[in-house]
Amino acid sequence: MAFTYDVVTLDRARSERHRRYASEDALSPGDVIRLYGRDWLIERVEPDGDEVLGRLVVKPARYRVRLRHPDGREELGAFRRFRSDAPRLGHAFSTIEDGQPASWHVVDERLAFDEQGEPYLELLAERDFEEVEQLPDHELEHALAAREEALPAAASAVFARAETGGLSIELVALEPGEEPDWEAAASYIDSLILEEIEDDLFELCGVDTNRDRQENWLPKVKERLRSDLERFRGDIEGDHDEIEEWDFRDGRIFASVGHEADEADPDKGHGWMCRLVDAGALGSGGFERVRKAELWGSVA
């Protein structure tokens, strides 16, 4: 049995978009759906006539992790844009406690609201005290490596600024000894075709798919991404006015911090990074998107 809903979203121009959405399961507040190339968090479900089960009121999905220590102490992370690599219920990861790996599981996920009343998915993680050998291999590698080196103070300040300001943070990394492959990133942008670009990236790049001529969509996206790549490169090779950078485990970490509105801003570093990550251009250039949980133990 399929459940059909009327989903109403607001684009960045505050215009409503309506679309029918079918799900194999009944949906409720706190669920995440993918539509227009973006993940959306259901804030509430409203009755909506006879043809559909309900009207879904949704917002762009984001999440943050709350660590609850056995002594009741809690640590709250920064907001992250919800993507396919986001942790979910049951996700295992590790941090460092007193120089030793500490394993955690996400035991609950729930709808929560920030100080401005905007919804997000809160992931509650608690210690599970599993033996080190039982940690997922990739998480154990991060945890053991973190024993040897702590994040610099500048990194902790970036996380603190995001957490206290209710801002989202985007993180990418270069492996030890690796340099950005700018030519590969530029070639990737040049090779993009219309079918590879999802609706949300069109919007982030300033394309109005309801008004702009379709033959102009792809050139406009490529123009924006080329500009983003040039400005991103200029910033990290220059004064770092927009993009933070620090050395970590012989590699390099890059961070941008901003509001949701900054994701579509052509002049904000957070916008450059979000668009280049979503398009896949930074990945082609050797940058890997990372989660804060992979660095958290060094910050805590």
mmCIF file of C-alpha atoms in Angstrom:
data_model
loop_
_atom_site.group_PDB
_atom_site.id
_atom_site.type_symbol
_atom_site.label_atom_id
_atom_site.label_comp_id
_atom_site.label_asym_id
_atom_site.label_seq_id
_atom_site.Cartn_x
_atom_site.Cartn_y
_atom_site.Cartn_z
ATOM 1 C CA MET A 1 0.000 0.000 0.000
ATOM 2 C CA ALA A 2 1.313 3.438 -0.948
ATOM 3 C CA PHE A 3 0.598 6.558 1.062
ATOM 4 C CA THR A 4 0.240 9.725 -0.990
ATOM 5 C CA TYR A 5 0.924 13.206 0.362
ATOM 6 C CA ASP A 6 0.878 16.773 -0.877
ATOM 7 C CA VAL A 7 4.302 18.267 -0.180
ATOM 8 C CA VAL A 8 4.660 22.036 -0.088
ATOM 9 C CA THR A 9 8.154 23.514 -0.141
ATOM 10 C CA LEU A 10 9.400 27.088 -0.239
ATOM 11 C CA ASP A 11 12.223 27.935 -2.582
ATOM 12 C CA ARG A 12 14.773 30.613 -1.739
ATOM 13 C CA ALA A 13 12.525 33.240 -3.326
ATOM 14 C CA ARG A 14 9.817 32.155 -0.826
ATOM 15 C CA SER A 15 7.634 30.798 -3.636
ATOM 16 C CA GLU A 16 5.564 27.703 -2.911
ATOM 17 C CA ARG A 17 6.099 24.511 -4.866
ATOM 18 C CA HIS A 18 3.583 21.674 -4.697
ATOM 19 C CA ARG A 19 4.279 18.050 -5.495
ATOM 20 C CA ARG A 20 2.651 14.723 -4.789
ATOM 21 C CA TYR A 21 4.834 12.309 -2.879
ATOM 22 C CA ALA A 22 4.194 8.573 -2.466
ATOM 23 C CA SER A 23 5.685 6.555 0.361
ATOM 24 C CA GLU A 24 5.501 2.888 1.253
ATOM 25 C CA ASP A 25 5.157 3.888 4.901
ATOM 26 C CA ALA A 26 3.007 6.461 6.656
ATOM 27 C CA LEU A 27 5.065 9.588 7.331
ATOM 28 C CA SER A 28 5.217 11.645 10.513
ATOM 29 C CA PRO A 29 7.050 14.689 11.894
ATOM 30 C CA GLY A 30 10.783 14.041 12.108
ATOM 31 C CA ASP A 31 10.915 11.843 9.003
ATOM 32 C CA VAL A 32 13.236 12.850 6.143
ATOM 33 C CA ILE A 33 12.236 12.650 2.477
ATOM 34 C CA ARG A 34 14.172 13.437 -0.688
ATOM 35 C CA LEU A 35 12.598 15.775 -3.224
ATOM 36 C CA TYR A 36 13.942 18.211 -5.842
ATOM 37 C CA GLY A 37 17.425 16.824 -5.239
ATOM 38 C CA ARG A 38 17.361 17.860 -1.583
ATOM 39 C CA ASP A 39 16.554 16.175 1.706
ATOM 40 C CA TRP A 40 13.579 17.661 3.552
ATOM 41 C CA LEU A 41 12.613 17.307 7.199
ATOM 42 C CA ILE A 42 8.916 16.926 7.938
ATOM 43 C CA GLU A 43 7.906 19.533 10.498
ATOM 44 C CA ARG A 44 4.260 18.566 10.672
ATOM 45 C CA VAL A 45 1.512 16.695 8.801
ATOM 46 C CA GLU A 46 -1.791 18.490 8.204
ATOM 47 C CA PRO A 47 -5.100 17.046 6.966
ATOM 48 C CA ASP A 48 -5.596 17.836 3.282
ATOM 49 C CA GLY A 49 -8.791 16.552 1.703
ATOM 50 C CA ASP A 50 -9.744 13.126 0.404
ATOM 51 C CA GLU A 51 -7.230 12.510 -2.391
ATOM 52 C CA VAL A 52 -4.128 12.521 -0.235
ATOM 53 C CA LEU A 53 -3.331 11.335 3.264
ATOM 54 C CA GLY A 54 -2.132 14.745 4.339
ATOM 55 C CA ARG A 55 -0.168 17.879 3.585
ATOM 56 C CA LEU A 56 3.498 17.695 4.544
ATOM 57 C CA VAL A 57 4.998 20.902 5.912
ATOM 58 C CA VAL A 58 8.736 20.488 5.331
ATOM 59 C CA LYS A 59 11.972 22.437 5.746
ATOM 60 C CA PRO A 60 15.460 21.764 4.342
ATOM 61 C CA ALA A 61 16.792 18.900 6.425
ATOM 62 C CA ARG A 62 19.659 19.446 8.820
ATOM 63 C CA TYR A 63 20.836 17.610 11.890
ATOM 64 C CA ARG A 64 23.055 17.888 14.918
ATOM 65 C CA VAL A 65 24.450 15.265 17.272
ATOM 66 C CA ARG A 66 24.041 15.408 21.037
ATOM 67 C CA LEU A 67 26.524 13.340 23.057
ATOM 68 C CA ARG A 68 25.149 12.241 26.423
ATOM 69 C CA HIS A 69 27.900 11.067 28.773
ATOM 70 C CA PRO A 70 27.256 8.475 31.495
ATOM 71 C CA ASP A 71 27.543 11.211 34.151
ATOM 72 C CA GLY A 72 24.744 13.195 32.473
ATOM 73 C CA ARG A 73 27.044 15.755 30.872
ATOM 74 C CA GLU A 74 26.044 16.603 27.299
ATOM 75 C CA GLU A 75 27.863 18.018 24.292
ATOM 76 C CA LEU A 76 25.925 19.494 21.408
ATOM 77 C CA GLY A 77 27.457 19.613 17.941
ATOM 78 C CA ALA A 78 27.080 22.076 15.099
ATOM 79 C CA PHE A 79 24.338 21.850 12.495
ATOM 80 C CA ARG A 80 25.120 19.892 9.353
ATOM 81 C CA ARG A 81 23.210 19.756 6.108
ATOM 82 C CA PHE A 82 21.491 16.385 5.832
ATOM 83 C CA ARG A 83 23.079 14.279 3.094
ATOM 84 C CA SER A 84 23.232 10.584 2.305
ATOM 85 C CA ASP A 85 26.227 10.168 4.625
ATOM 86 C CA ALA A 86 24.414 11.609 7.643
ATOM 87 C CA PRO A 87 24.364 9.366 10.731
ATOM 88 C CA ARG A 88 21.017 7.848 11.643
ATOM 89 C CA LEU A 89 19.509 5.715 14.401
ATOM 90 C CA GLY A 90 21.903 2.892 15.271
ATOM 91 C CA HIS A 91 24.972 4.566 13.745
ATOM 92 C CA ALA A 92 28.210 3.698 15.559
ATOM 93 C CA PHE A 93 31.154 6.044 15.896
ATOM 94 C CA SER A 94 34.001 6.777 18.262
ATOM 95 C CA THR A 95 35.625 9.710 20.021
ATOM 96 C CA ILE A 96 38.531 10.032 22.436
ATOM 97 C CA GLU A 97 37.962 10.068 26.191
ATOM 98 C CA ASP A 98 41.067 10.608 28.355
ATOM 99 C CA GLY A 99 43.279 9.520 25.484
ATOM 100 C CA GLN A 100 41.373 6.288 24.826
ATOM 101 C CA PRO A 101 38.792 5.405 22.142
ATOM 102 C CA ALA A 102 35.216 5.658 23.380
ATOM 103 C CA SER A 103 32.457 4.030 21.348
ATOM 104 C CA TRP A 104 29.009 5.510 20.885
ATOM 105 C CA HIS A 105 25.703 4.573 19.286
ATOM 106 C CA VAL A 106 22.934 6.858 18.117
ATOM 107 C CA VAL A 107 20.081 5.677 20.328
ATOM 108 C CA ASP A 108 17.392 8.166 19.379
ATOM 109 C CA GLU A 109 16.513 10.609 16.629
ATOM 110 C CA ARG A 110 13.818 13.184 17.131
ATOM 111 C CA LEU A 111 12.409 16.402 15.769
ATOM 112 C CA ALA A 112 13.748 19.435 17.600
ATOM 113 C CA PHE A 113 13.675 23.205 17.127
ATOM 114 C CA ASP A 114 16.385 25.832 17.399
ATOM 115 C CA GLU A 115 16.087 29.192 19.134
ATOM 116 C CA GLN A 116 14.464 30.677 16.030
ATOM 117 C CA GLY A 117 11.844 27.940 15.973
ATOM 118 C CA GLU A 118 13.342 26.222 12.916
ATOM 119 C CA PRO A 119 13.220 22.414 12.886
ATOM 120 C CA TYR A 120 16.160 20.028 12.797
ATOM 121 C CA LEU A 121 16.793 16.353 13.457
ATOM 122 C CA GLU A 122 18.497 15.800 16.789
ATOM 123 C CA LEU A 123 20.532 12.599 17.053
ATOM 124 C CA LEU A 124 21.123 11.465 20.632
ATOM 125 C CA ALA A 125 24.230 9.341 21.089
ATOM 126 C CA GLU A 126 25.156 7.461 24.255
ATOM 127 C CA ARG A 127 28.198 5.443 25.275
ATOM 128 C CA ASP A 128 27.820 1.729 24.598
ATOM 129 C CA PHE A 129 31.160 0.657 26.149
ATOM 130 C CA GLU A 130 31.872 -1.842 23.372
ATOM 131 C CA GLU A 131 35.399 -3.246 23.250
ATOM 132 C CA VAL A 132 37.770 -1.338 20.984
ATOM 133 C CA GLU A 133 38.032 -4.380 18.694
ATOM 134 C CA GLN A 134 34.299 -4.182 18.049
ATOM 135 C CA LEU A 135 34.371 -0.600 16.784
ATOM 136 C CA PRO A 136 33.790 -0.184 13.039
ATOM 137 C CA ASP A 137 37.201 -0.327 11.373
ATOM 138 C CA HIS A 138 37.000 3.077 9.740
ATOM 139 C CA GLU A 139 35.851 4.756 12.957
ATOM 140 C CA LEU A 140 38.557 2.998 14.971
ATOM 141 C CA GLU A 141 41.173 4.298 12.563
ATOM 142 C CA HIS A 142 39.954 7.856 13.127
ATOM 143 C CA ALA A 143 39.864 7.363 16.896
ATOM 144 C CA LEU A 144 43.374 5.921 17.196
ATOM 145 C CA ALA A 145 44.802 8.581 14.925
ATOM 146 C CA ALA A 146 43.207 11.250 17.089
ATOM 147 C CA ARG A 147 45.253 9.986 20.053
ATOM 148 C CA GLU A 148 48.385 11.327 18.449
ATOM 149 C CA GLU A 149 47.219 14.784 17.538
ATOM 150 C CA ALA A 150 44.574 17.190 18.773
ATOM 151 C CA LEU A 151 42.799 19.742 16.658
ATOM 152 C CA PRO A 152 44.347 23.204 16.913
ATOM 153 C CA ALA A 153 42.633 25.943 18.868
ATOM 154 C CA ALA A 154 41.479 27.603 15.644
ATOM 155 C CA ALA A 155 39.453 24.506 14.758
ATOM 156 C CA SER A 156 37.819 24.372 18.174
ATOM 157 C CA ALA A 157 36.919 28.045 17.764
ATOM 158 C CA VAL A 158 35.221 27.342 14.422
ATOM 159 C CA PHE A 159 33.107 24.568 15.934
ATOM 160 C CA ALA A 160 32.246 26.706 18.952
ATOM 161 C CA ARG A 161 31.208 29.629 16.725
ATOM 162 C CA ALA A 162 28.932 27.371 14.698
ATOM 163 C CA GLU A 163 27.426 25.715 17.762
ATOM 164 C CA THR A 164 26.734 28.879 19.731
ATOM 165 C CA GLY A 165 25.491 30.776 16.673
ATOM 166 C CA GLY A 166 23.169 28.024 15.459
ATOM 167 C CA LEU A 167 25.054 27.938 12.156
ATOM 168 C CA SER A 168 25.708 25.071 9.777
ATOM 169 C CA ILE A 169 29.236 23.873 9.130
ATOM 170 C CA GLU A 170 30.641 22.186 6.034
ATOM 171 C CA LEU A 171 33.922 20.255 6.227
ATOM 172 C CA VAL A 172 36.195 18.838 3.539
ATOM 173 C CA ALA A 173 39.677 17.349 3.846
ATOM 174 C CA LEU A 174 42.775 16.585 1.828
ATOM 175 C CA GLU A 175 44.692 13.419 2.647
ATOM 176 C CA PRO A 176 48.289 13.727 3.910
ATOM 177 C CA GLY A 177 50.601 14.848 1.140
ATOM 178 C CA GLU A 178 47.745 15.428 -1.304
ATOM 179 C CA GLU A 179 47.377 18.692 -3.197
ATOM 180 C CA PRO A 180 44.140 19.906 -4.800
ATOM 181 C CA ASP A 181 43.703 18.834 -8.412
ATOM 182 C CA TRP A 182 42.216 22.062 -9.682
ATOM 183 C CA GLU A 183 42.320 20.947 -13.321
ATOM 184 C CA ALA A 184 40.301 17.817 -12.511
ATOM 185 C CA ALA A 185 37.729 19.880 -10.616
ATOM 186 C CA ALA A 186 37.418 22.352 -13.493
ATOM 187 C CA SER A 187 37.158 19.540 -16.052
ATOM 188 C CA TYR A 188 34.405 17.939 -13.980
ATOM 189 C CA ILE A 189 32.407 21.172 -14.074
ATOM 190 C CA ASP A 190 32.928 21.488 -17.826
ATOM 191 C CA SER A 191 31.699 17.923 -18.375
ATOM 192 C CA LEU A 192 28.445 18.292 -16.421
ATOM 193 C CA ILE A 193 25.270 17.529 -18.347
ATOM 194 C CA LEU A 194 21.744 18.656 -17.602
ATOM 195 C CA GLU A 195 20.562 15.239 -16.409
ATOM 196 C CA GLU A 196 23.243 15.113 -13.699
ATOM 197 C CA ILE A 197 22.102 18.298 -11.999
ATOM 198 C CA GLU A 198 19.324 18.087 -9.429
ATOM 199 C CA ASP A 199 16.724 20.787 -8.860
ATOM 200 C CA ASP A 200 18.258 22.017 -5.620
ATOM 201 C CA LEU A 201 21.641 22.666 -7.244
ATOM 202 C CA PHE A 202 19.921 24.646 -10.013
ATOM 203 C CA GLU A 203 18.376 26.809 -7.320
ATOM 204 C CA LEU A 204 21.644 27.177 -5.408
ATOM 205 C CA CYS A 205 23.275 28.364 -8.634
ATOM 206 C CA GLY A 206 20.655 31.050 -9.222
ATOM 207 C CA VAL A 207 18.575 29.259 -11.864
ATOM 208 C CA ASP A 208 14.810 29.798 -11.792
ATOM 209 C CA THR A 209 13.549 26.667 -13.513
ATOM 210 C CA ASN A 210 10.044 28.130 -13.697
ATOM 211 C CA ARG A 211 11.083 31.268 -15.581
ATOM 212 C CA ASP A 212 14.511 30.799 -17.148
ATOM 213 C CA ARG A 213 14.764 29.222 -20.592
ATOM 214 C CA GLN A 214 15.928 25.631 -20.283
ATOM 215 C CA GLU A 215 18.820 26.108 -22.703
ATOM 216 C CA ASN A 216 20.242 28.645 -20.251
ATOM 217 C CA TRP A 217 20.120 26.388 -17.190
ATOM 218 C CA LEU A 218 23.323 24.425 -17.755
ATOM 219 C CA PRO A 219 25.485 27.397 -18.835
ATOM 220 C CA LYS A 220 24.324 29.331 -15.774
ATOM 221 C CA VAL A 221 25.166 26.464 -13.416
ATOM 222 C CA LYS A 222 28.610 25.992 -14.967
ATOM 223 C CA GLU A 223 29.322 29.710 -14.819
ATOM 224 C CA ARG A 224 28.446 29.828 -11.123
ATOM 225 C CA LEU A 225 30.474 26.715 -10.306
ATOM 226 C CA ARG A 226 33.515 27.960 -12.216
ATOM 227 C CA SER A 227 33.317 31.205 -10.263
ATOM 228 C CA ASP A 228 32.898 29.279 -7.010
ATOM 229 C CA LEU A 229 35.953 27.146 -7.755
ATOM 230 C CA GLU A 230 38.081 30.146 -8.678
ATOM 231 C CA ARG A 231 37.068 32.067 -5.558
ATOM 232 C CA PHE A 232 37.406 29.021 -3.304
ATOM 233 C CA ARG A 233 40.918 28.416 -4.638
ATOM 234 C CA GLY A 234 41.855 32.077 -4.343
ATOM 235 C CA ASP A 235 40.673 32.180 -0.742
ATOM 236 C CA ILE A 236 42.501 29.081 0.514
ATOM 237 C CA GLU A 237 45.660 30.102 -1.344
ATOM 238 C CA GLY A 238 45.291 33.659 -0.035
ATOM 239 C CA ASP A 239 44.068 35.261 3.159
ATOM 240 C CA HIS A 240 41.325 32.772 4.142
ATOM 241 C CA ASP A 241 38.714 35.490 4.471
ATOM 242 C CA GLU A 242 35.869 33.010 3.904
ATOM 243 C CA ILE A 243 37.234 29.477 4.260
ATOM 244 C CA GLU A 244 38.943 28.261 7.443
ATOM 245 C CA GLU A 245 41.904 25.897 7.132
ATOM 246 C CA TRP A 246 44.050 23.974 9.564
ATOM 247 C CA ASP A 247 46.527 21.116 9.474
ATOM 248 C CA PHE A 248 45.437 17.837 11.031
ATOM 249 C CA ARG A 249 47.091 14.389 11.002
ATOM 250 C CA ASP A 250 49.470 15.575 8.271
ATOM 251 C CA GLY A 251 46.478 16.445 6.105
ATOM 252 C CA ARG A 252 44.455 19.622 5.719
ATOM 253 C CA ILE A 253 40.895 20.398 6.844
ATOM 254 C CA PHE A 254 38.783 23.167 5.298
ATOM 255 C CA ALA A 255 35.615 24.539 6.886
ATOM 256 C CA SER A 256 32.879 26.987 6.014
ATOM 257 C CA VAL A 257 30.229 28.251 8.410
ATOM 258 C CA GLY A 258 26.961 29.958 7.524
ATOM 259 C CA HIS A 259 23.196 30.218 7.512
ATOM 260 C CA GLU A 260 20.920 28.348 5.122
ATOM 261 C CA ALA A 261 20.549 31.522 3.038
ATOM 262 C CA ASP A 262 24.334 31.599 2.530
ATOM 263 C CA GLU A 263 24.184 28.341 0.566
ATOM 264 C CA ALA A 264 22.864 30.239 -2.460
ATOM 265 C CA ASP A 265 24.931 33.391 -1.986
ATOM 266 C CA PRO A 266 27.544 33.829 -4.763
ATOM 267 C CA ASP A 267 29.729 35.957 -2.476
ATOM 268 C CA LYS A 268 29.846 33.717 0.610
ATOM 269 C CA GLY A 269 32.459 31.039 1.146
ATOM 270 C CA HIS A 270 29.816 28.785 2.666
ATOM 271 C CA GLY A 271 27.924 29.036 -0.603
ATOM 272 C CA TRP A 272 31.024 28.235 -2.662
ATOM 273 C CA MET A 273 31.736 25.122 -0.637
ATOM 274 C CA CYS A 274 28.134 23.873 -0.459
ATOM 275 C CA ARG A 275 27.634 24.195 -4.217
ATOM 276 C CA LEU A 276 31.005 22.659 -5.099
ATOM 277 C CA VAL A 277 30.402 19.750 -2.704
ATOM 278 C CA ASP A 278 26.871 19.139 -3.978
ATOM 279 C CA ALA A 279 27.971 19.295 -7.612
ATOM 280 C CA GLY A 280 30.808 16.830 -6.976
ATOM 281 C CA ALA A 281 33.500 19.243 -8.159
ATOM 282 C CA LEU A 282 35.478 19.263 -4.903
ATOM 283 C CA GLY A 283 35.365 15.478 -4.770
ATOM 284 C CA SER A 284 36.879 15.355 -8.243
ATOM 285 C CA GLY A 285 39.564 17.738 -7.046
ATOM 286 C CA GLY A 286 40.614 15.396 -4.229
ATOM 287 C CA PHE A 287 38.624 16.919 -1.365
ATOM 288 C CA GLU A 288 36.679 14.497 0.823
ATOM 289 C CA ARG A 289 33.629 15.533 2.803
ATOM 290 C CA VAL A 290 33.991 14.604 6.485
ATOM 291 C CA ARG A 291 31.681 14.503 9.479
ATOM 292 C CA LYS A 292 32.475 16.270 12.714
ATOM 293 C CA ALA A 293 32.072 12.983 14.592
ATOM 294 C CA GLU A 294 35.302 11.861 12.936
ATOM 295 C CA LEU A 295 37.081 14.768 14.609
ATOM 296 C CA TRP A 296 34.956 15.225 17.713
ATOM 297 C CA GLY A 297 37.163 13.391 20.199
ATOM 298 C CA SER A 298 39.979 15.830 19.608
ATOM 299 C CA VAL A 299 37.676 18.792 20.154
ATOM 300 C CA ALA A 300 36.009 17.379 23.252
#
